[in-house]
XYZ file of C-alpha atoms in Angstrom:
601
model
C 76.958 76.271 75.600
C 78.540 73.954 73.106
C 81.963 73.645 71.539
C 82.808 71.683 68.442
C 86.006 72.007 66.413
C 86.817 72.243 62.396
C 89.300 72.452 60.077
C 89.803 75.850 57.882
C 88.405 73.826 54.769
C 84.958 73.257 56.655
C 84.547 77.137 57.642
C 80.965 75.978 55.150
C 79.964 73.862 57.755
C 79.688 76.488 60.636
C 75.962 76.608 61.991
C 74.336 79.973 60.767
C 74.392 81.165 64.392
C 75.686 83.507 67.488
C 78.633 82.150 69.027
C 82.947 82.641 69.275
C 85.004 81.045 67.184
C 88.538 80.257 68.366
C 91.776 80.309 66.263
C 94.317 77.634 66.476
C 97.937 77.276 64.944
C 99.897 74.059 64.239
C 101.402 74.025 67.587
C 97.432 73.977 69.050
C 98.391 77.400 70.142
C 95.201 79.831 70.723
C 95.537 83.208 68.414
C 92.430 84.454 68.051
C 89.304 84.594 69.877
C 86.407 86.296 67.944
C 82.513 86.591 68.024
C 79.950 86.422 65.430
C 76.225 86.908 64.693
C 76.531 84.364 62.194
C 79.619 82.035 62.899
C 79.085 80.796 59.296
C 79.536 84.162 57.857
C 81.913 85.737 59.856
C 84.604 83.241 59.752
C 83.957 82.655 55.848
C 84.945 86.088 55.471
C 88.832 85.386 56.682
C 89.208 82.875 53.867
C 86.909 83.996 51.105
C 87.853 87.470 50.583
C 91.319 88.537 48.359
C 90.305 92.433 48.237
C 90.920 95.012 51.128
C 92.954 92.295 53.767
C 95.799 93.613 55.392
C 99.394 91.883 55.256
C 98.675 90.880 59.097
C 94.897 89.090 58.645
C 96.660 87.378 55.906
C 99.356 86.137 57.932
C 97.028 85.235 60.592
C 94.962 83.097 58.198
C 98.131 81.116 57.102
C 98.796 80.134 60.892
C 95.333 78.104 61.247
C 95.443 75.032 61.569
C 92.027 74.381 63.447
C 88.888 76.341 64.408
C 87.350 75.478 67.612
C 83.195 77.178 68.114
C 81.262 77.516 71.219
C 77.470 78.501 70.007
C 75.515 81.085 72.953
C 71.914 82.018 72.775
C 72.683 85.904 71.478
C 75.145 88.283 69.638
C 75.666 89.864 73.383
C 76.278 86.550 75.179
C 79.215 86.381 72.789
C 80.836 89.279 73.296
C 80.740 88.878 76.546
C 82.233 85.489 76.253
C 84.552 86.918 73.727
C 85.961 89.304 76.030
C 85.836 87.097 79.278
C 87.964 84.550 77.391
C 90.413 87.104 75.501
C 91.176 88.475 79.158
C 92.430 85.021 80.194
C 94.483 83.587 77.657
C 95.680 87.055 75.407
C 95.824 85.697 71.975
C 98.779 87.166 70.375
C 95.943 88.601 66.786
C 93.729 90.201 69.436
C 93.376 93.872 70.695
C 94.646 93.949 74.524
C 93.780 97.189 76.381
C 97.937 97.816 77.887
C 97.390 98.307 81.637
C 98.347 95.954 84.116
C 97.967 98.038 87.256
C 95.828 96.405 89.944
C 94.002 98.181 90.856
C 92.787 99.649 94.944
C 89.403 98.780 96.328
C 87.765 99.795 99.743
C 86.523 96.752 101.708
C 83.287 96.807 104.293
C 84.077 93.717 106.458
C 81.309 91.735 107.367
C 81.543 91.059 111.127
C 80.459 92.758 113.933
C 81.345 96.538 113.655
C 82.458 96.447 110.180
C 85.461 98.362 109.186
C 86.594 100.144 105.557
C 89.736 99.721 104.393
C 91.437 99.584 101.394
C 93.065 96.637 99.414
C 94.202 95.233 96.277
C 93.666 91.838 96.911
C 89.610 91.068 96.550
C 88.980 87.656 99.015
C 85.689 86.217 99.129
C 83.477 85.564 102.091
C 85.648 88.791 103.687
C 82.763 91.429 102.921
C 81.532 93.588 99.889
C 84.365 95.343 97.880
C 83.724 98.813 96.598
C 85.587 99.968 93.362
C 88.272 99.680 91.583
C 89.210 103.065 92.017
C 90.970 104.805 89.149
C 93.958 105.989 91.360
C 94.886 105.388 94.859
C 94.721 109.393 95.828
C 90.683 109.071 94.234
C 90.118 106.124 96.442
C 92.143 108.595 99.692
C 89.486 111.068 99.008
C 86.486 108.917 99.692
C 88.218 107.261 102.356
C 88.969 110.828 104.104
C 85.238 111.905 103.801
C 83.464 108.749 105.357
C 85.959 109.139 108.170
C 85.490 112.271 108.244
C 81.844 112.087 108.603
C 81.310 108.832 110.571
C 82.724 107.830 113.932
C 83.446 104.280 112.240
C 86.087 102.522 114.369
C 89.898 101.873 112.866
C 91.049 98.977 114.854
C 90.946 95.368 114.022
C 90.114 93.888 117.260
C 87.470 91.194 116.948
C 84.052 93.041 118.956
C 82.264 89.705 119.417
C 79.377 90.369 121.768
C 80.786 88.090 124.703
C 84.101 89.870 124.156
C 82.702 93.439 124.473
C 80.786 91.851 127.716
C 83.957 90.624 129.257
C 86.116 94.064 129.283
C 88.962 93.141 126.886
C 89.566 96.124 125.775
C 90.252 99.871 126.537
C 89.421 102.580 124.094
C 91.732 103.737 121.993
C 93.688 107.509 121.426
C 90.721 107.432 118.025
C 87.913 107.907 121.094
C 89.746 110.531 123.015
C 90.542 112.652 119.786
C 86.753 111.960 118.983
C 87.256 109.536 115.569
C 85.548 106.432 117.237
C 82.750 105.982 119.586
C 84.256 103.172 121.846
C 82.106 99.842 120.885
C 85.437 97.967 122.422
C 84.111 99.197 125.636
C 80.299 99.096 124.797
C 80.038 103.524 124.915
C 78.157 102.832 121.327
C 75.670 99.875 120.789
C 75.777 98.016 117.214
C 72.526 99.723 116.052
C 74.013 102.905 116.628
C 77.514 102.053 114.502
C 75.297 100.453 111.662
C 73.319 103.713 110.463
C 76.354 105.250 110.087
C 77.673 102.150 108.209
C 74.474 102.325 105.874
C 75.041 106.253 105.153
C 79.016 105.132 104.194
C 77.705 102.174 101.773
C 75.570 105.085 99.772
C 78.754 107.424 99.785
C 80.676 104.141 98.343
C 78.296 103.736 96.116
C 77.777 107.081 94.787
C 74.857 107.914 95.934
C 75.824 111.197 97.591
C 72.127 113.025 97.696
C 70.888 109.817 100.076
C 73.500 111.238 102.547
C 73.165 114.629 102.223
C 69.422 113.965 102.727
C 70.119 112.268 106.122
C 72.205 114.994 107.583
C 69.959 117.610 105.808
C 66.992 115.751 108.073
C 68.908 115.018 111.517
C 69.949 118.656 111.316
C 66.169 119.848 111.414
C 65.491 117.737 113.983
C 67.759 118.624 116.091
C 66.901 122.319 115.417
C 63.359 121.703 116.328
C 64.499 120.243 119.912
C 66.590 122.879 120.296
C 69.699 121.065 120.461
C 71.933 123.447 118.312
C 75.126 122.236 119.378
C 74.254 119.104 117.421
C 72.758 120.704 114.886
C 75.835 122.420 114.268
C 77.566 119.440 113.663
C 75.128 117.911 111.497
C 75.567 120.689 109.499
C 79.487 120.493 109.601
C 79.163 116.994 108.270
C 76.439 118.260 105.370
C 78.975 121.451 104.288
C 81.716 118.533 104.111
C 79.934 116.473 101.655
C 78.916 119.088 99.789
C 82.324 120.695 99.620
C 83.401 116.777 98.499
C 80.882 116.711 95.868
C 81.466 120.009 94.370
C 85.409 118.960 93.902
C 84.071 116.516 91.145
C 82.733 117.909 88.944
C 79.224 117.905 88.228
C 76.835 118.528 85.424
C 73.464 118.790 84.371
C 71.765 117.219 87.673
C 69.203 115.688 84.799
C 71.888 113.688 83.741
C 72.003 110.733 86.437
C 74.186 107.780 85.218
C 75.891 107.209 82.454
C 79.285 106.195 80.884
C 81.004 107.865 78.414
C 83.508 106.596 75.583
C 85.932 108.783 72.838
C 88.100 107.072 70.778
C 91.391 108.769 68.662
C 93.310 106.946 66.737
C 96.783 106.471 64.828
C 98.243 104.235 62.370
C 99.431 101.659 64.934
C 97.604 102.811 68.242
C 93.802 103.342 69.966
C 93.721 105.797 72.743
C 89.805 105.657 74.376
C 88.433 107.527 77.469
C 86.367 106.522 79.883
C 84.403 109.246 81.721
C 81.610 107.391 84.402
C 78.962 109.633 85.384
C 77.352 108.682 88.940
C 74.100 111.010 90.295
C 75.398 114.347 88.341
C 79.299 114.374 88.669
C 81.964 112.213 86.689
C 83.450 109.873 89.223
C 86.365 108.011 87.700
C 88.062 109.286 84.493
C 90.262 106.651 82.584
C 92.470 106.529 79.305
C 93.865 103.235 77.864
C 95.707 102.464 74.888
C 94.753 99.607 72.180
C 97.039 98.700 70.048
C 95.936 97.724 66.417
C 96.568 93.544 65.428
C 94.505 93.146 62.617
C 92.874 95.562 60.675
C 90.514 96.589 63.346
C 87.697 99.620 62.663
C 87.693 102.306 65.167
C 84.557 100.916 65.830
C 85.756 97.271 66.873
C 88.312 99.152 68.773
C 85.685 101.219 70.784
C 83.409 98.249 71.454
C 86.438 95.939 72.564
C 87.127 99.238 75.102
C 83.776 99.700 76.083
C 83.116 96.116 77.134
C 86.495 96.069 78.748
C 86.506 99.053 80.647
C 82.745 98.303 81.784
C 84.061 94.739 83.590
C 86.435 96.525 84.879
C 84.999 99.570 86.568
C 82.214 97.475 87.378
C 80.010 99.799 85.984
C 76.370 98.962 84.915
C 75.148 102.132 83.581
C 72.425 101.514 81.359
C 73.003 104.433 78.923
C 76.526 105.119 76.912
C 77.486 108.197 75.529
C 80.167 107.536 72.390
C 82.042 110.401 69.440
C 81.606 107.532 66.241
C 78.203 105.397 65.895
C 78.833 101.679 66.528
C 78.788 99.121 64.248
C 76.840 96.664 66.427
C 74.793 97.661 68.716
C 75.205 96.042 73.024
C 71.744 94.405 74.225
C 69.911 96.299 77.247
C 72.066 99.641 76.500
C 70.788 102.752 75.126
C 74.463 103.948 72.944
C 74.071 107.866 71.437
C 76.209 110.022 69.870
C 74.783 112.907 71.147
C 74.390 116.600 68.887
C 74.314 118.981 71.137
C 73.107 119.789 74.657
C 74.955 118.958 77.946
C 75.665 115.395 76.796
C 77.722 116.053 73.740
C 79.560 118.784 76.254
C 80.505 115.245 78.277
C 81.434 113.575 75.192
C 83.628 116.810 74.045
C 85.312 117.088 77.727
C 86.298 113.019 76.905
C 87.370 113.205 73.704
C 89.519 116.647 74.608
C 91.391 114.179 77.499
C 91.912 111.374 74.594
C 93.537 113.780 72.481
C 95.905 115.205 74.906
C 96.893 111.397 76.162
C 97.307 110.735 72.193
C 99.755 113.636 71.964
C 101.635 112.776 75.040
C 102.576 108.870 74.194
C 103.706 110.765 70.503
C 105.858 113.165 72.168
C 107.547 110.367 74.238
C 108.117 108.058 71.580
C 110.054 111.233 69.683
C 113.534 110.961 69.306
C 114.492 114.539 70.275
C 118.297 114.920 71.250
C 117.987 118.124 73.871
C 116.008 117.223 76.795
C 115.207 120.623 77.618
C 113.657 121.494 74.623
C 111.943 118.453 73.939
C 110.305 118.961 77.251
C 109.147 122.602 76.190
C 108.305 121.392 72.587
C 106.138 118.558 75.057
C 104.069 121.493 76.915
C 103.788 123.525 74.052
C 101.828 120.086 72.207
C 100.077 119.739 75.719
C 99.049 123.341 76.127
C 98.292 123.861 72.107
C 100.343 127.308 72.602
C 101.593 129.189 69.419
C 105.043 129.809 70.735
C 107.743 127.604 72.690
C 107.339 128.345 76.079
C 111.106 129.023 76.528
C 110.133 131.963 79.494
C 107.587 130.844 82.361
C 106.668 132.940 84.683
C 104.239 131.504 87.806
C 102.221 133.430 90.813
C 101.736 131.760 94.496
C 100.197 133.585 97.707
C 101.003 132.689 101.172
C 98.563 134.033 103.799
C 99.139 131.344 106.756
C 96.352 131.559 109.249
C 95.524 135.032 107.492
C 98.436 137.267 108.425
C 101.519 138.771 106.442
C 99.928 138.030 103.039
C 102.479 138.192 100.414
C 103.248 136.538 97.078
C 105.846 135.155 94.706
C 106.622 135.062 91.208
C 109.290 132.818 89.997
C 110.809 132.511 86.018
C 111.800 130.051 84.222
C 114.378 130.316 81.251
C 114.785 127.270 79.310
C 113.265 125.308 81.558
C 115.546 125.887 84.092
C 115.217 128.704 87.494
C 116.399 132.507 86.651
C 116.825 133.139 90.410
C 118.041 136.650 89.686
C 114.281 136.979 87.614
C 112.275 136.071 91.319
C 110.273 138.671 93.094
C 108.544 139.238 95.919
C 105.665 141.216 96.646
C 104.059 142.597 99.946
C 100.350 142.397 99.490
C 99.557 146.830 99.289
C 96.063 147.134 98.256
C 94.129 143.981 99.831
C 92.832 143.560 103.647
C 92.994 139.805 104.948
C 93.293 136.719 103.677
C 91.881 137.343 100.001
C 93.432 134.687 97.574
C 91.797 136.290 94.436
C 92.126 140.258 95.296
C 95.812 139.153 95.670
C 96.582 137.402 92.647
C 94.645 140.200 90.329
C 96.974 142.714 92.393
C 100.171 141.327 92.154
C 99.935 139.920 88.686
C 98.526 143.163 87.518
C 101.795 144.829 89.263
C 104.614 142.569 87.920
C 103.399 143.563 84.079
C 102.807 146.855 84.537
C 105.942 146.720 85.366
C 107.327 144.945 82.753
C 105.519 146.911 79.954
C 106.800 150.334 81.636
C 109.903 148.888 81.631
C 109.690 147.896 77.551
C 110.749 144.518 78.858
C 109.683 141.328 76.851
C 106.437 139.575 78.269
C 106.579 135.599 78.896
C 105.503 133.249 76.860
C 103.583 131.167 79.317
C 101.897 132.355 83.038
C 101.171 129.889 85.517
C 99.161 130.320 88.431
C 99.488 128.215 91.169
C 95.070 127.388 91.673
C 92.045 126.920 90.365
C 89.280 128.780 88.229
C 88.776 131.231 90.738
C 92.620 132.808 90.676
C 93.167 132.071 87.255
C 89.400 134.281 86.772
C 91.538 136.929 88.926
C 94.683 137.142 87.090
C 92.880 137.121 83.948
C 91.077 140.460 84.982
C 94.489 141.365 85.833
C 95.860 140.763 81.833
C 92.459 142.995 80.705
C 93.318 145.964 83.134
C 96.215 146.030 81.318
C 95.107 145.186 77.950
C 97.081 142.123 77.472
C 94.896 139.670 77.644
C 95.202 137.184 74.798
C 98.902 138.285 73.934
C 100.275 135.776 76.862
C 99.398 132.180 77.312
C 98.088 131.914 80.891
C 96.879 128.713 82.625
C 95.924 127.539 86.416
C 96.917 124.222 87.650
C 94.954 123.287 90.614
C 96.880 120.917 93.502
C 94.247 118.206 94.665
C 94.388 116.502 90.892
C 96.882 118.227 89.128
C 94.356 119.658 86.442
C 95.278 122.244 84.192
C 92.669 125.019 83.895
C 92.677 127.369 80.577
C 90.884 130.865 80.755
C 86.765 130.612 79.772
C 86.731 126.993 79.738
C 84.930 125.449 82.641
C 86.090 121.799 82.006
C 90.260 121.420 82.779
C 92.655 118.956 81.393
C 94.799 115.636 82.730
C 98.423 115.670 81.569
C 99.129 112.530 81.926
C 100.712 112.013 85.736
C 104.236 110.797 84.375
C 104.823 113.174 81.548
C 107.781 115.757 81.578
C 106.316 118.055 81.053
C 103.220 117.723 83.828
C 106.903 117.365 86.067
C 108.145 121.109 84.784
C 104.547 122.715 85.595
C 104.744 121.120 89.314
C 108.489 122.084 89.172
C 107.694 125.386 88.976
C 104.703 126.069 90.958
C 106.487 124.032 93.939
C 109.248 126.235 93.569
C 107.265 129.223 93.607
C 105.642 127.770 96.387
C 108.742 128.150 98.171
C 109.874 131.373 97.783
C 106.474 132.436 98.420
C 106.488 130.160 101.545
C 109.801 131.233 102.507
C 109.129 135.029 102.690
C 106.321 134.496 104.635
C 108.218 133.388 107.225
C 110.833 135.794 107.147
C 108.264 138.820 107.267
C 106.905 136.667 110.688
C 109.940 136.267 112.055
C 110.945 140.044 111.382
C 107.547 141.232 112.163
C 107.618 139.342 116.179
C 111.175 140.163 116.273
C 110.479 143.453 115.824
C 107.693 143.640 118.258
C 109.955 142.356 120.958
C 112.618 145.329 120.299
C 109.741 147.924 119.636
C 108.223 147.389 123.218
C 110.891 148.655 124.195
C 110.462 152.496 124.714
C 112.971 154.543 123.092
C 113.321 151.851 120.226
C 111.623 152.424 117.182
C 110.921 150.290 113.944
C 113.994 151.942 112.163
C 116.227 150.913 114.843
C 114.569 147.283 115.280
C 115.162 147.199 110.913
C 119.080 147.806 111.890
C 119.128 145.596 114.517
C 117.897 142.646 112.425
C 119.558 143.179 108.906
C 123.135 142.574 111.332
C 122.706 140.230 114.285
C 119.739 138.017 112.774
C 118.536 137.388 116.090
C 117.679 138.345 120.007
C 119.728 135.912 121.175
C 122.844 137.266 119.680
C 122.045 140.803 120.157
C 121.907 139.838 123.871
C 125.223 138.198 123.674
C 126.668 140.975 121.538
C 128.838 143.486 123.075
C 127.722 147.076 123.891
C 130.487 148.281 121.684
C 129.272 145.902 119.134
C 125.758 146.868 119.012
C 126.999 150.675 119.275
C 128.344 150.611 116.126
C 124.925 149.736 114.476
C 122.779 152.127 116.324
C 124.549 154.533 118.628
C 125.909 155.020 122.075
C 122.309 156.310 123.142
C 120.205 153.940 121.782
C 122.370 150.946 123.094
C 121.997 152.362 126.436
C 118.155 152.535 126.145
C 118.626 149.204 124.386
C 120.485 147.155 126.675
C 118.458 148.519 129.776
C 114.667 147.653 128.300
C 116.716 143.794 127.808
C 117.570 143.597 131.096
C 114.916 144.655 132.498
C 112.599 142.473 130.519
C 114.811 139.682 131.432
C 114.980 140.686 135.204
C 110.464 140.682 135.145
């Protein structure tokens, strides 16, 4: 490459080809960084035209003083260049993407035994780095499943073959609880520990199917030797992947990789989401804001994005999926703007999440004096609902280890807990632990009751899960013939996602908002009550079963017995007279003799 410099009188003498032109003021201060087809051309145009410039190009224009030009050998070479060089210095005229997180990686260490772990800091010679992850709860996830389905050791104790030989080391609790396979001590031989290394580069790679093919195939062969036991376990490992894979969530299995890019824009500001779609399923999901310098097309801002976001996410996708056709097109990519089909359902599900981060940074930058209702006037922009959701009303079922399944429902006025408005509901018509059954039961209760009642219906329900309860609380509304009248969402725990009846793809408040903070307000609070009842029907039901055995005392008298002294202990340190009062002379008697006698076996 080759750099020569010029003042803005000689813009003339610019060679007629690709390159990136550099801005200068009179202070030799860099202000611009641009790229060009034809550096002759494009650079002309800043001093030539008079018609349809903005106040801010024109400014710009004023402040050069010099033009410096590096030629490349394409139109792609410079944008790459463009970008690579824009990222380093920040020229106050150019469009900077605003996020300054660093981003987590996962690290496979090259030595003997690797490990995974994850950092922020990227060192080389240490080993290959895998990411940057999106968030550090995405990179958590694949971190849990690899662990979860490879014995691949935790420590960092250096297992140099002559170490291993001498008898350093013991083995670990990780061996005894099963996690590792004890290469400190030599119990697992290098080979061994690198297959299962080889499966966990795939997983960090994406590649899920290679994986599940490799279970799918030790799992047959340990059929055919008979050896169920580890068959079994094979296919515990192959049920956990697939569980893991069908969290994300997938599409057409046609569609292998692929990136896709929306773009929404305001007067000032860009907002452009990044979808990247890895073997079937979107993988990382990522909105950034641009904010407008010159007089930028929503084109330039998408390309600037796309070439950004691409270094970033290391992604090399060779196909790009975009909502507004491109100006200039990117050499060795294949950029649609797909019509229909599953594609233009990606690009929809993209350009939905750009919206929705568009309407959040405009609701923060409000000026609206009552917190309370700017919050609600915030959900009701997130949620696109009619009404101001100034009465919430959210579900939760607690079923732990599958007895004494009951639910909750708490309310919301104003944003703030009606306590007086809870309720709590013993599951009546639904054996075991049935998530759904219970949810269509108890939400089809509470406004039955309501509507009996002539009481007013709220203007939002929440249900604390996924598709599957919100499916169940919907049949619920349509029993009742309400369905449609009341606002009803689901908003599932692992990622926060906000689920909307008959709509398969959810939504990402943005993690910070207010009004994401009410929603998981409210469902942790109903959480809690539901949570809390639970464990005061356990602890009535076994209290009750320790009174009951006695003979002579029933589950009416056991009732008594609880609503006033609480617990055993202080009905054995009450006084006969006491407990006499409660539930008779008699029954004491019969009372106080089963306790002793249980206490004398």
């Amino acid at each position: 490459m080759e750099a020569s410099f010029y003042t803005p009188e000689e813009y003339n003498l610019l060679p007629d080809q690709p390159g990136v032109y550099k801005y200068y003021n009179e202070s030799k201060e860099l202000i611009y960084v641009g790229k060009a087809k034809s550096l002759r051309k494009r650079v002309a145009s800043y001093f030539v035209k008079n018609t349809g410039v903005n106040h801010k190009t024109r400014r710009m224009v004023r402040e050069i003083r010099q033009i410096e030009i590096t030629l490349v050998n394409s139109e792609f070479d410079a944008l790459l260049l463009e970008n690579n060089l824009i990222k380093k210095t920040q020229p106050k005229y150019n469009i900077l993407l605003r996020d300054d997180k660093t981003y987590p990686y996962l690290l496979l260490t090259q030595e003997n035994f690797p490990q995974i772990f994850p950092t922020r800091k990227m060192i080389k010679g240490r080993g290959t780095y895998f990411g940057p992850f999106a968030s550090v709860k995405a990179m958590n996830n694949v971190l849990e499943l690899i662990r979860g389905l490879f014995t691949i050791r935790t420590c960092k104790l250096d297992l140099s073959p002559y170490k291993i030989a001498e008898q350093k080391y013991k083995v670990c609790l990780e061996y005894h609880i099963g996690n590792c396979l004890g290469p400190c001590e030599g119990l697992q031989g290098e080979p061994a520990y690198m297959k299962d290394i080889e499966q966990a580069k795939h997983i960090l790679k994406g590649n899920l199917g290679i994986a599940k093919s490799y279970f799918k195939q030790r799992m047959q062969e340990a059929a055919k030797k008979y050896e169920f036991e580890m068959a079994q376990r094979f296919k515990d490992k192959l049920d956990l992947l697939e569980k893991y894979q069908a969290k994300s969530m997938v599409v057409n299995p046609s569609i292998r990789d692929l990136d896709v890019f929306t773009i929404v824009t305001d007067d000032k500001l860009a907002f452009v989401n990044f979808l990247k779609i890895k073997n079937g399923s979107i993988n990382l999901t990522k909105t950034v804001e641009l904010k407008k310098k010159l007089d930028e097309t929503e084109s330039e801002l998408l390309l600037t994005a796309i070439v950004r976001l691409r270094d970033q996410f290391n992604s090399e996708s060779p196909e790009i999926l975009v909502n507004i056709e491109l100006e200039e097109a990117i050499e060795g990519l294949n950029i649609l703007v797909p019509k229909i089909g599953d594609k233009r359902h990606l690009v929809d599900l993209s350009l939905k999440n750009a919206k929705y981060y568009k309407k959040e940074k405009a609701l923060a930058a409000g000026d609206v004096q009552d917190k309370k209702l700017r919050v609600l006037k915030q959900l009701q922009s997130d949620l696109s609902l009619k009404e101001l959701p100034d009465h919430i009303e959210c579900f939760d079922n607690s079923n732990i280890q599958g007895t004494n399944p009951v639910a909750s429902m708490v309310c919301f006025i104003n944003g703030k807990p009606a306590n007086k408005e809870y309720r709590h509901y013993h599951i009546k018509t639904v054996e075991g632990p049935n998530d759904f059954a219970s949810m269509t039961e108890v939400v089809g209760r509470r406004y039955k009751r309501l509507l009996e009642e002539e009481k007013p219906l709220p203007k939002l329900i929440v249900i604390d899960g996924g598709k599957g309860q919100l499916s169940s609380s919907v049949e619920a509304l349509k029993d009742l013939g309400i369905y449609g009248q009341v606002p009803i969402i689901g908003i599932a725990k692992r990622l926060e996602e906000i689920y909307f009846p008959e709509d398969s793809y959810p939504i990402h408040i943005d993690k910070k908002s207010e009004s994401l903070r009410l929603l998981q307000k409210i469902r942790d609070e109903a959480h809690r009550f539901a949570i809390t009842f639970h464990r005061d029907v356990r602890s009535k039901n076994a209290f009750g079963t320790q009174l009951t055995e006695i003979e002579g005392i029933g589950p009416g008298t056991a009732e008594k017995l609880l609503k006033h002294f609480k617990s055993l202990k202080k009905i054995k340190e009450a006084k006969s007279e006491e407990i006499a009062q409660v539930i008779g002379k008699n029954k004491t008697a019969i009372l106080l003799e089963g306790l002793n006698k249980k206490s004398g076996d």
